[in-house]
Short mmCIF file of C-alpha atoms and ligand atoms in Angstrom, two decimals:
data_model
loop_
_atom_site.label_atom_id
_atom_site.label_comp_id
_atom_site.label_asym_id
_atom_site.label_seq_id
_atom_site.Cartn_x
_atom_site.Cartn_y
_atom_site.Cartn_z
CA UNK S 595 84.20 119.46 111.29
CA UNK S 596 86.71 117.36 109.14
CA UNK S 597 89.45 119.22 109.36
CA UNK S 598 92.65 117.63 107.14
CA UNK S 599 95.89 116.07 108.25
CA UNK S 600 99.20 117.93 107.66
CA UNK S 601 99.26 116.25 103.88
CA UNK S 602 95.87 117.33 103.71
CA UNK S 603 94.05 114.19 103.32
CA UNK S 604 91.35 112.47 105.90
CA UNK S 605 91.45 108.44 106.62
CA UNK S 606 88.07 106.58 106.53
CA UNK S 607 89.42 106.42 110.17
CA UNK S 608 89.44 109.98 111.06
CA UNK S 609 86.37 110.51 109.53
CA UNK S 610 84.51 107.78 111.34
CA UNK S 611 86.36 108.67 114.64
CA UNK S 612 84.87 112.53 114.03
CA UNK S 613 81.56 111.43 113.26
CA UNK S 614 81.85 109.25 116.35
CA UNK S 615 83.09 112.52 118.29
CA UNK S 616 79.92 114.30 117.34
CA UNK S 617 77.52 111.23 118.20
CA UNK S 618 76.34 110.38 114.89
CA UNK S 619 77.44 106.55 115.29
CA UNK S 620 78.89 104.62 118.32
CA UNK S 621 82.35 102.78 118.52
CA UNK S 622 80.84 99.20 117.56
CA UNK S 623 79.16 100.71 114.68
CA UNK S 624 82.63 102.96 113.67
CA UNK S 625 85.17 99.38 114.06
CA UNK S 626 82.40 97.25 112.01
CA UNK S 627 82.88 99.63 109.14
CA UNK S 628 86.64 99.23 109.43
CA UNK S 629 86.32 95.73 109.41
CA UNK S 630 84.37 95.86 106.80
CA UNK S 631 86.44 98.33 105.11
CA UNK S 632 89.77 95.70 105.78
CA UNK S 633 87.42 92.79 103.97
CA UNK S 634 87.67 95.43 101.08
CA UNK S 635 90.91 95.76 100.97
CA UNK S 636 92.22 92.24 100.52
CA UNK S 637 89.34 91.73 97.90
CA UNK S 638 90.60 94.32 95.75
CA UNK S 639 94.21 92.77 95.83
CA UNK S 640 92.47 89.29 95.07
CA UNK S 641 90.66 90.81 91.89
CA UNK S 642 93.49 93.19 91.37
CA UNK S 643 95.56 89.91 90.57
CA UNK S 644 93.30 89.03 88.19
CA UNK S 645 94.48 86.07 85.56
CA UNK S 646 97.53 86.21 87.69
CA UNK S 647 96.02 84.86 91.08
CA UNK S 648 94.44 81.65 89.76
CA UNK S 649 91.23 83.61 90.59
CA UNK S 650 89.38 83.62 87.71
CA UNK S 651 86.64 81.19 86.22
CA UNK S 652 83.78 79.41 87.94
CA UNK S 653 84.38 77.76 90.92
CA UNK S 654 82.34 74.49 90.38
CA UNK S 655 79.09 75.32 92.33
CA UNK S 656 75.84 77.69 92.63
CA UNK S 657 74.24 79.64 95.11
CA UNK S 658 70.46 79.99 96.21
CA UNK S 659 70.02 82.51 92.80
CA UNK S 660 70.48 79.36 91.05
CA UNK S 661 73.61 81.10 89.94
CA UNK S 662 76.99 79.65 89.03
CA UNK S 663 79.51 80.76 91.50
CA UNK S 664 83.19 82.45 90.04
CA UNK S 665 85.98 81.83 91.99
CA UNK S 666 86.31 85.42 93.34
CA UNK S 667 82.33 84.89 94.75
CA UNK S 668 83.58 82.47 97.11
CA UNK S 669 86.81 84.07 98.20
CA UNK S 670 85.00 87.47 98.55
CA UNK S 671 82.50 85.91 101.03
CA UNK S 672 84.97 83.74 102.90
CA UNK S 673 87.03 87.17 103.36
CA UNK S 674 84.02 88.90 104.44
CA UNK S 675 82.80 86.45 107.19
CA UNK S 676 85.95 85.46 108.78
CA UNK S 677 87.02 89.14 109.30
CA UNK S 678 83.74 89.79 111.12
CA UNK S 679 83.63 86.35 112.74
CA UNK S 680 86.09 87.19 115.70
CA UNK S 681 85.58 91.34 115.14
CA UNK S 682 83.34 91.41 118.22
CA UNK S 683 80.71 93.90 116.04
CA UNK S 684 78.23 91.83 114.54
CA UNK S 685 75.31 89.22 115.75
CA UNK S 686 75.26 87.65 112.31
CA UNK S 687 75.58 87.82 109.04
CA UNK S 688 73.47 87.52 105.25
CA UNK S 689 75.45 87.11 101.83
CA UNK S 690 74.08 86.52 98.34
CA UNK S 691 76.35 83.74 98.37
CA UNK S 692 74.62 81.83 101.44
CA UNK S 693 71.27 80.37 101.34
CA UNK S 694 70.48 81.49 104.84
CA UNK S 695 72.13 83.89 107.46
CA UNK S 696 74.67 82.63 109.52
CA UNK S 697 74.91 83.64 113.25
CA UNK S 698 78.67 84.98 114.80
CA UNK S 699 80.35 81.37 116.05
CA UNK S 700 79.75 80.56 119.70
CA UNK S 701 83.36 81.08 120.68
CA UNK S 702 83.71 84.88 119.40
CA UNK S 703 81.88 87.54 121.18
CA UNK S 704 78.77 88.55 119.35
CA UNK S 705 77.86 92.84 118.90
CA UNK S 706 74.49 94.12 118.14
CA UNK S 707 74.11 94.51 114.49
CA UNK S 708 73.31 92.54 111.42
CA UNK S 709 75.81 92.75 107.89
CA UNK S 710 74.28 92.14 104.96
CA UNK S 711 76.28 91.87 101.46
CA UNK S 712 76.88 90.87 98.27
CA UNK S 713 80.17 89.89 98.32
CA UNK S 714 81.37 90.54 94.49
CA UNK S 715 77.94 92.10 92.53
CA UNK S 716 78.61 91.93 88.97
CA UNK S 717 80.85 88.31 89.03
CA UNK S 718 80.10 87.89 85.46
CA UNK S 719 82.24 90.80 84.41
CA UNK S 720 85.55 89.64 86.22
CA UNK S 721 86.68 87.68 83.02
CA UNK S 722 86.09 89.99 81.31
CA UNK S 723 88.00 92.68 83.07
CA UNK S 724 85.32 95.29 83.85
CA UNK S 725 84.88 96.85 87.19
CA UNK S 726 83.05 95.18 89.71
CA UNK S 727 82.44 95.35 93.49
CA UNK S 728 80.67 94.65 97.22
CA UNK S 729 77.75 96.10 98.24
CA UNK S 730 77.24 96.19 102.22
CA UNK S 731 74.10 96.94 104.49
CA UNK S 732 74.10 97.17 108.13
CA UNK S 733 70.75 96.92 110.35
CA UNK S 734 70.02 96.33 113.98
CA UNK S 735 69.69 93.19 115.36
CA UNK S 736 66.31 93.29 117.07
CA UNK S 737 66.55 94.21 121.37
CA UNK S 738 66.67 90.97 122.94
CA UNK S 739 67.85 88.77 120.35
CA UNK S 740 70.79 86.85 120.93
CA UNK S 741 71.18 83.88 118.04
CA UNK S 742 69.66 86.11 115.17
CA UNK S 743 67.64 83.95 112.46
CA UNK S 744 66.56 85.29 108.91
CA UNK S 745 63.32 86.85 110.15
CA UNK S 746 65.52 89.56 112.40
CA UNK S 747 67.22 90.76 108.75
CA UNK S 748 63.39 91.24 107.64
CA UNK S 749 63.48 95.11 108.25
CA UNK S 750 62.81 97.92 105.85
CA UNK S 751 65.45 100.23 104.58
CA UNK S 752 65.11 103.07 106.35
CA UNK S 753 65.84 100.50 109.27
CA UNK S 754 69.55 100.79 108.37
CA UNK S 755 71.99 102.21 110.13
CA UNK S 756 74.95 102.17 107.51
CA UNK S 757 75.68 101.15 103.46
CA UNK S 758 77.99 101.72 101.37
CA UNK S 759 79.67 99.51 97.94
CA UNK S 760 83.53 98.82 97.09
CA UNK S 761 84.14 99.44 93.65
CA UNK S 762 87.59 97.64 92.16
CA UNK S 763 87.85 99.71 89.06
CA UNK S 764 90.60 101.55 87.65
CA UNK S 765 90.81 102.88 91.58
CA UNK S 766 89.46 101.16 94.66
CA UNK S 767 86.69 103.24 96.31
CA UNK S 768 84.46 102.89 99.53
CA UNK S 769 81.34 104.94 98.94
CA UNK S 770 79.47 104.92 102.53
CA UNK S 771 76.52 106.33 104.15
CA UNK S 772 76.35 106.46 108.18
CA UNK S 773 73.11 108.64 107.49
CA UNK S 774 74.72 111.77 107.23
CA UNK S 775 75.02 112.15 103.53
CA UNK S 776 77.70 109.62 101.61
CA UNK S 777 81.12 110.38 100.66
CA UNK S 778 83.88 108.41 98.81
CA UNK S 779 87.15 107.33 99.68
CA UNK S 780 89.87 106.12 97.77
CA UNK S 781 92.55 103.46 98.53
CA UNK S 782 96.18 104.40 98.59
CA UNK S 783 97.74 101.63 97.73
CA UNK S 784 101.28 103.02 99.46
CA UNK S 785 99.85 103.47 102.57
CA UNK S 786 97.10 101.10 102.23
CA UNK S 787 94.33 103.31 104.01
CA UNK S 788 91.14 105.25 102.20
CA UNK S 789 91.48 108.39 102.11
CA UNK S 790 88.34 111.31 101.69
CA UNK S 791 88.51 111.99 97.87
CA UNK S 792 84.62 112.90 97.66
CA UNK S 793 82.98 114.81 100.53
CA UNK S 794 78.75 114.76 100.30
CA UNK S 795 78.35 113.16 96.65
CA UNK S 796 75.22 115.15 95.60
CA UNK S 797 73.13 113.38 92.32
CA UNK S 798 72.56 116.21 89.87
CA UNK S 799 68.30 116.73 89.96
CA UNK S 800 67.70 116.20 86.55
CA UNK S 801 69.72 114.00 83.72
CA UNK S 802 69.76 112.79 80.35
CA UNK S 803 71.61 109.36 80.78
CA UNK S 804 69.41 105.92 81.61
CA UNK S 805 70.88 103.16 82.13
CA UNK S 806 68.61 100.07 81.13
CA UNK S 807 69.24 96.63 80.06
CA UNK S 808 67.47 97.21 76.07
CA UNK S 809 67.46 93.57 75.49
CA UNK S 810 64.58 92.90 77.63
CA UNK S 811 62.30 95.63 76.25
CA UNK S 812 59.57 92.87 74.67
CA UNK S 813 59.15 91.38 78.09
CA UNK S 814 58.50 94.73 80.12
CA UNK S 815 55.10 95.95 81.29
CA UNK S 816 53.12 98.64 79.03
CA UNK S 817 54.39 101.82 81.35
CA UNK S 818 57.88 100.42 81.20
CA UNK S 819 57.49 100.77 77.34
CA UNK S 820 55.89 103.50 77.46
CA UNK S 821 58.41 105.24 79.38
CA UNK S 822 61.21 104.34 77.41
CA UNK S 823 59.74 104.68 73.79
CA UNK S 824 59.44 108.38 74.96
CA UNK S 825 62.96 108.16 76.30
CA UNK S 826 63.97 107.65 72.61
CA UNK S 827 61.88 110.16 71.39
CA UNK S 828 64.28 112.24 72.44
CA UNK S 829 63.42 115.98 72.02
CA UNK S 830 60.35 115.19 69.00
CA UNK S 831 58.80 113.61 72.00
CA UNK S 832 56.94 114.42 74.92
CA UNK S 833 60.23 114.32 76.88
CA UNK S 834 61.71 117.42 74.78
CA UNK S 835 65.09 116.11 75.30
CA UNK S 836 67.50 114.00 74.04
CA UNK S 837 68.99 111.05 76.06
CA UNK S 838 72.13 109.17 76.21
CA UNK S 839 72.19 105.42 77.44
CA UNK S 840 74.88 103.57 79.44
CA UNK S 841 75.15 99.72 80.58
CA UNK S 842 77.43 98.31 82.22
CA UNK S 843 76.13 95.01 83.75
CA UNK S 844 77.92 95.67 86.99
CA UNK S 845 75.18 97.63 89.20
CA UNK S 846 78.26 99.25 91.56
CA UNK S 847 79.54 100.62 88.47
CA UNK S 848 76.51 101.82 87.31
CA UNK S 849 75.03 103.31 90.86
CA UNK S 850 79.02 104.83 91.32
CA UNK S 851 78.68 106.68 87.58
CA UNK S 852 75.06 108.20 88.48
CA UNK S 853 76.35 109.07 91.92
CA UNK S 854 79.17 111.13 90.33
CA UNK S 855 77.41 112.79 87.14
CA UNK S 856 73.33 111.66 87.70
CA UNK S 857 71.56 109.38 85.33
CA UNK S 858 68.75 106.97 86.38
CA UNK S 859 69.23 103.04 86.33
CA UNK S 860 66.33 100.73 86.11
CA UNK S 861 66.08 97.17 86.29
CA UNK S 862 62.38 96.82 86.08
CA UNK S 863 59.95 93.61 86.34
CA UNK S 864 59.75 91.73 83.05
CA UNK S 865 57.98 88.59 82.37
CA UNK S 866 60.67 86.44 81.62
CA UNK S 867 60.56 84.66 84.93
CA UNK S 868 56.57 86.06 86.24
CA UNK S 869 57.66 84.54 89.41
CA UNK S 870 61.00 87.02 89.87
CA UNK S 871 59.72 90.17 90.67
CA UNK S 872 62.44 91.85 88.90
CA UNK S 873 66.61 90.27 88.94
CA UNK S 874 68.64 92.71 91.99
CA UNK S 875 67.90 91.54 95.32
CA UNK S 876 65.98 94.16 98.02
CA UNK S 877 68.37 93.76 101.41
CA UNK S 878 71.51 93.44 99.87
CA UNK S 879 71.27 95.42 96.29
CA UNK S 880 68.66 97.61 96.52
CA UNK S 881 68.51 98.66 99.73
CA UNK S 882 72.00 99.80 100.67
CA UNK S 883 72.50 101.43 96.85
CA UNK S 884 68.88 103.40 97.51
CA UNK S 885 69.98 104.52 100.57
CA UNK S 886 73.87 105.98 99.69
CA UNK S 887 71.40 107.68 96.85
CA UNK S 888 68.77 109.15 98.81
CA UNK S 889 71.61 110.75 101.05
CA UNK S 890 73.15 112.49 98.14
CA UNK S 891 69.81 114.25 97.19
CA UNK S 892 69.05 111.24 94.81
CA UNK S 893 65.61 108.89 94.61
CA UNK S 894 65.10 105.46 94.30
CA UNK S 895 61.39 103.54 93.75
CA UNK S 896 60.40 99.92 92.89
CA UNK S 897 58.42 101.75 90.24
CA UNK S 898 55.87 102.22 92.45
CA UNK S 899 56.69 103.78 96.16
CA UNK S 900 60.05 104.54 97.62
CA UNK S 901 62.64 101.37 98.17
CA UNK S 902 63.39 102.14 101.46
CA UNK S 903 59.56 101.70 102.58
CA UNK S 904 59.24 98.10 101.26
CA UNK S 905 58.62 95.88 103.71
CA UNK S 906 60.44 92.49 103.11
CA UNK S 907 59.27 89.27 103.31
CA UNK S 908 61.92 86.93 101.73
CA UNK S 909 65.50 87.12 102.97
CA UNK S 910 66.69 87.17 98.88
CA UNK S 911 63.87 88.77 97.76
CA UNK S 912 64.06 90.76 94.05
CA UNK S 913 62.54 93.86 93.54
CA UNK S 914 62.10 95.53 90.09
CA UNK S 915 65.00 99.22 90.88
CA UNK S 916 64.41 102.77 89.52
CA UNK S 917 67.26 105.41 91.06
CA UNK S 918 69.10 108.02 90.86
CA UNK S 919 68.53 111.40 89.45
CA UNK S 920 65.15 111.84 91.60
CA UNK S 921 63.27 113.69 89.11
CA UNK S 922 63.69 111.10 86.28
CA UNK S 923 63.36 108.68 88.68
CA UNK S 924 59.87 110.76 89.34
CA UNK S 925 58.72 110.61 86.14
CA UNK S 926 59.76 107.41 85.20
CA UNK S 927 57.65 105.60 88.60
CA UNK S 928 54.50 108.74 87.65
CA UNK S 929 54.61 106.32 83.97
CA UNK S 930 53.85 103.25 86.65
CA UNK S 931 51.40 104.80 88.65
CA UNK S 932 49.09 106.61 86.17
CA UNK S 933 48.75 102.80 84.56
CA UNK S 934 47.41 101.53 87.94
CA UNK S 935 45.18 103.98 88.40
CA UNK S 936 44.20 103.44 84.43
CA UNK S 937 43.71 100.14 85.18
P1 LIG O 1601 71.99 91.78 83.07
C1 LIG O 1601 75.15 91.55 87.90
O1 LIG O 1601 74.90 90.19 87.57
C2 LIG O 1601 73.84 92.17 88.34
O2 LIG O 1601 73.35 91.52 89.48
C3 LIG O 1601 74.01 93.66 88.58
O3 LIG O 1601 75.28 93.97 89.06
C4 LIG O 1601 73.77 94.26 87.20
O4 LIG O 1601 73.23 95.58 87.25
C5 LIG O 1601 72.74 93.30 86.58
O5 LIG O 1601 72.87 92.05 87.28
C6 LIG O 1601 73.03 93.05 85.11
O6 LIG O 1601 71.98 92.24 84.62
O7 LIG O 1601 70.64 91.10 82.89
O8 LIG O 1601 72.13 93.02 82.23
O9 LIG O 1601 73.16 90.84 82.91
#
């Protein structure tokens, strides 16, 4: 059990060092989250400086998303490879920001497991000064494997072994999952350590908050529409209650929000682009955000079976996202699957 320290509070530290005590994760597992954890750190002081740092803007090039890279992309995923480069934890790693995965360099020691991440989701929002963050995901590298390619990230959610997000808001938080339900902890800045604020985050069952990008409505399929024209409705419609809607454009913001009061967000397929199969990526969105909600009572679909059962194909693969409050997330992928079996 977690018991406090004198001033009461628990270190991301402690905790990992007591859930190493009871055999829930190993030692490489417990420093690769600290690492990690470190990488967070010095990103929040980057973003933190905001006009101030010379850290704003685009930084002059794209990524495999065909996306123009900000500043802060770049430095975010710089700070997150070369603290795991020499950390002794990792076999290789996958970013948003790199076309393809990138084994440990030769000359450091290389440790069993594969980090996955999106080094700042929600870029866009940085000039604009609303909250953004990184999203991590940590899998095994496959026994026997010692220079790990693409193919060896290929594994399905419930394959992972650890996720959690960094949100730089108003407070910097690490929301984590080692598989025994996720807590939050939040970054004093005095002593510079996280610190337990949030002990088994639990998603309320039920909720009348979606979070959903409006704009695309004309391009979504009929049980997409059909879903949310009953959403607004409200209670004169089959839903008998009225709903609230919240968007943020900055999925850790909007995953952290449902995580602390419920909701459901959806970023479903539309047919702007036919050939994207929704915008949020599956190993490095997705995945790690569907897991942290599933282990606070939560659900998460692709609209049509549960996230963490997909099996990937594509190392930046998109996947259309329903989660959070499981049973709107229920009736929201039931709207999906009655259509197919209409069809
Ligand atoms: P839209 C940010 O670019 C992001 O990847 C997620 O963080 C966010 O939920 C989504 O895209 C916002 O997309 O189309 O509303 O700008």
């Amino acid at each position: 059990m977690h018991e406090p320290d004198k001033n009461g509070s628990i270190s991301l530290t402690r905790y990992l060092i007591e859930e190493q005590r009871a055999d829930r994760i190993g030692a490489d597992l417990r420093l690769l989250i600290e690492v990690v954890a470190r990488a967070c750190k010095s990103i929040s002081v980057s973003v933190g400086k905001g006009a101030l740092g010379g850290v704003l803007g685009e930084a002059g090039s794209g990524n495999i998303q065909g996306e123009a890279q900000k500043k802060l992309d770049v430095i975010a995923n710089d700070v997150l490879l070369e603290a795991n480069a020499w950390g002794g934890h990792l076999a290789a790693c996958a970013s948003e920001e790199m076309d393809h995965s990138m084994p440990i360099p030769d000359v450091y020691p290389r440790g069993n497991y594969l980090l996955l991440f999106d080094p700042l989701d929600g870029s866009s929002n940085i000039d604009v000064n609303v909250s953004v963050g990184t999203i991590f995901s940590v899998l095994r590298c496959p026994d026997g494997v010692t220079n790990a390619q693409d193919e060896h990230f290929l594994q399905p959610g419930t394959a992972q072994v650890a996720a959690g997000y960094c949100i730089y808001g108003p407070s910097t938080m690490l929301v984590l999952t080692i598989g025994n339900g996720t807590h939050a902890f939040t970054l004093d800045r005095e002593m510079g350590s996280f610190v337990l604020t949030q002990r088994d985050m639990r998603v309320p069952a039920s909720t009348k908050e979606f979070a959903i990008n409006m704009s695309n409505q004309r391009h979504w399929e009929q049980p997409m529409q059909d879903y949310v024209r009953d959403l607004l409705a409200g209670e004169t419609g089959p839903r008998g209650k009225n709903f609230n809607m919240r968007w943020i454009a900055s999925m850790v913001a909007d995953v952290h929000r449902i995580l602390t009061r419920g909701g459901i967000f959806i970023y479903p397929w539309d047919k702007k682009d036919p050939t994207k199969v929704g915008k949020l990526r599956l190993m490095y969105e997705a995945n790690p955000m569907s897991y942290l909600i599933e282990q606070a009572g939560g659900a998460s679909t692709n609209g049509r079976m549960r996230m963490l059962d997909v099996a990937p194909t594509q190392l930046h693969q998109r996947v259309p996202v329903f989660l959070g409050s499981r049973e709107e997330v229920a009736a929201a992928t039931e709207y999906h699957l009655k259509h197919d079996a209409q069809a």
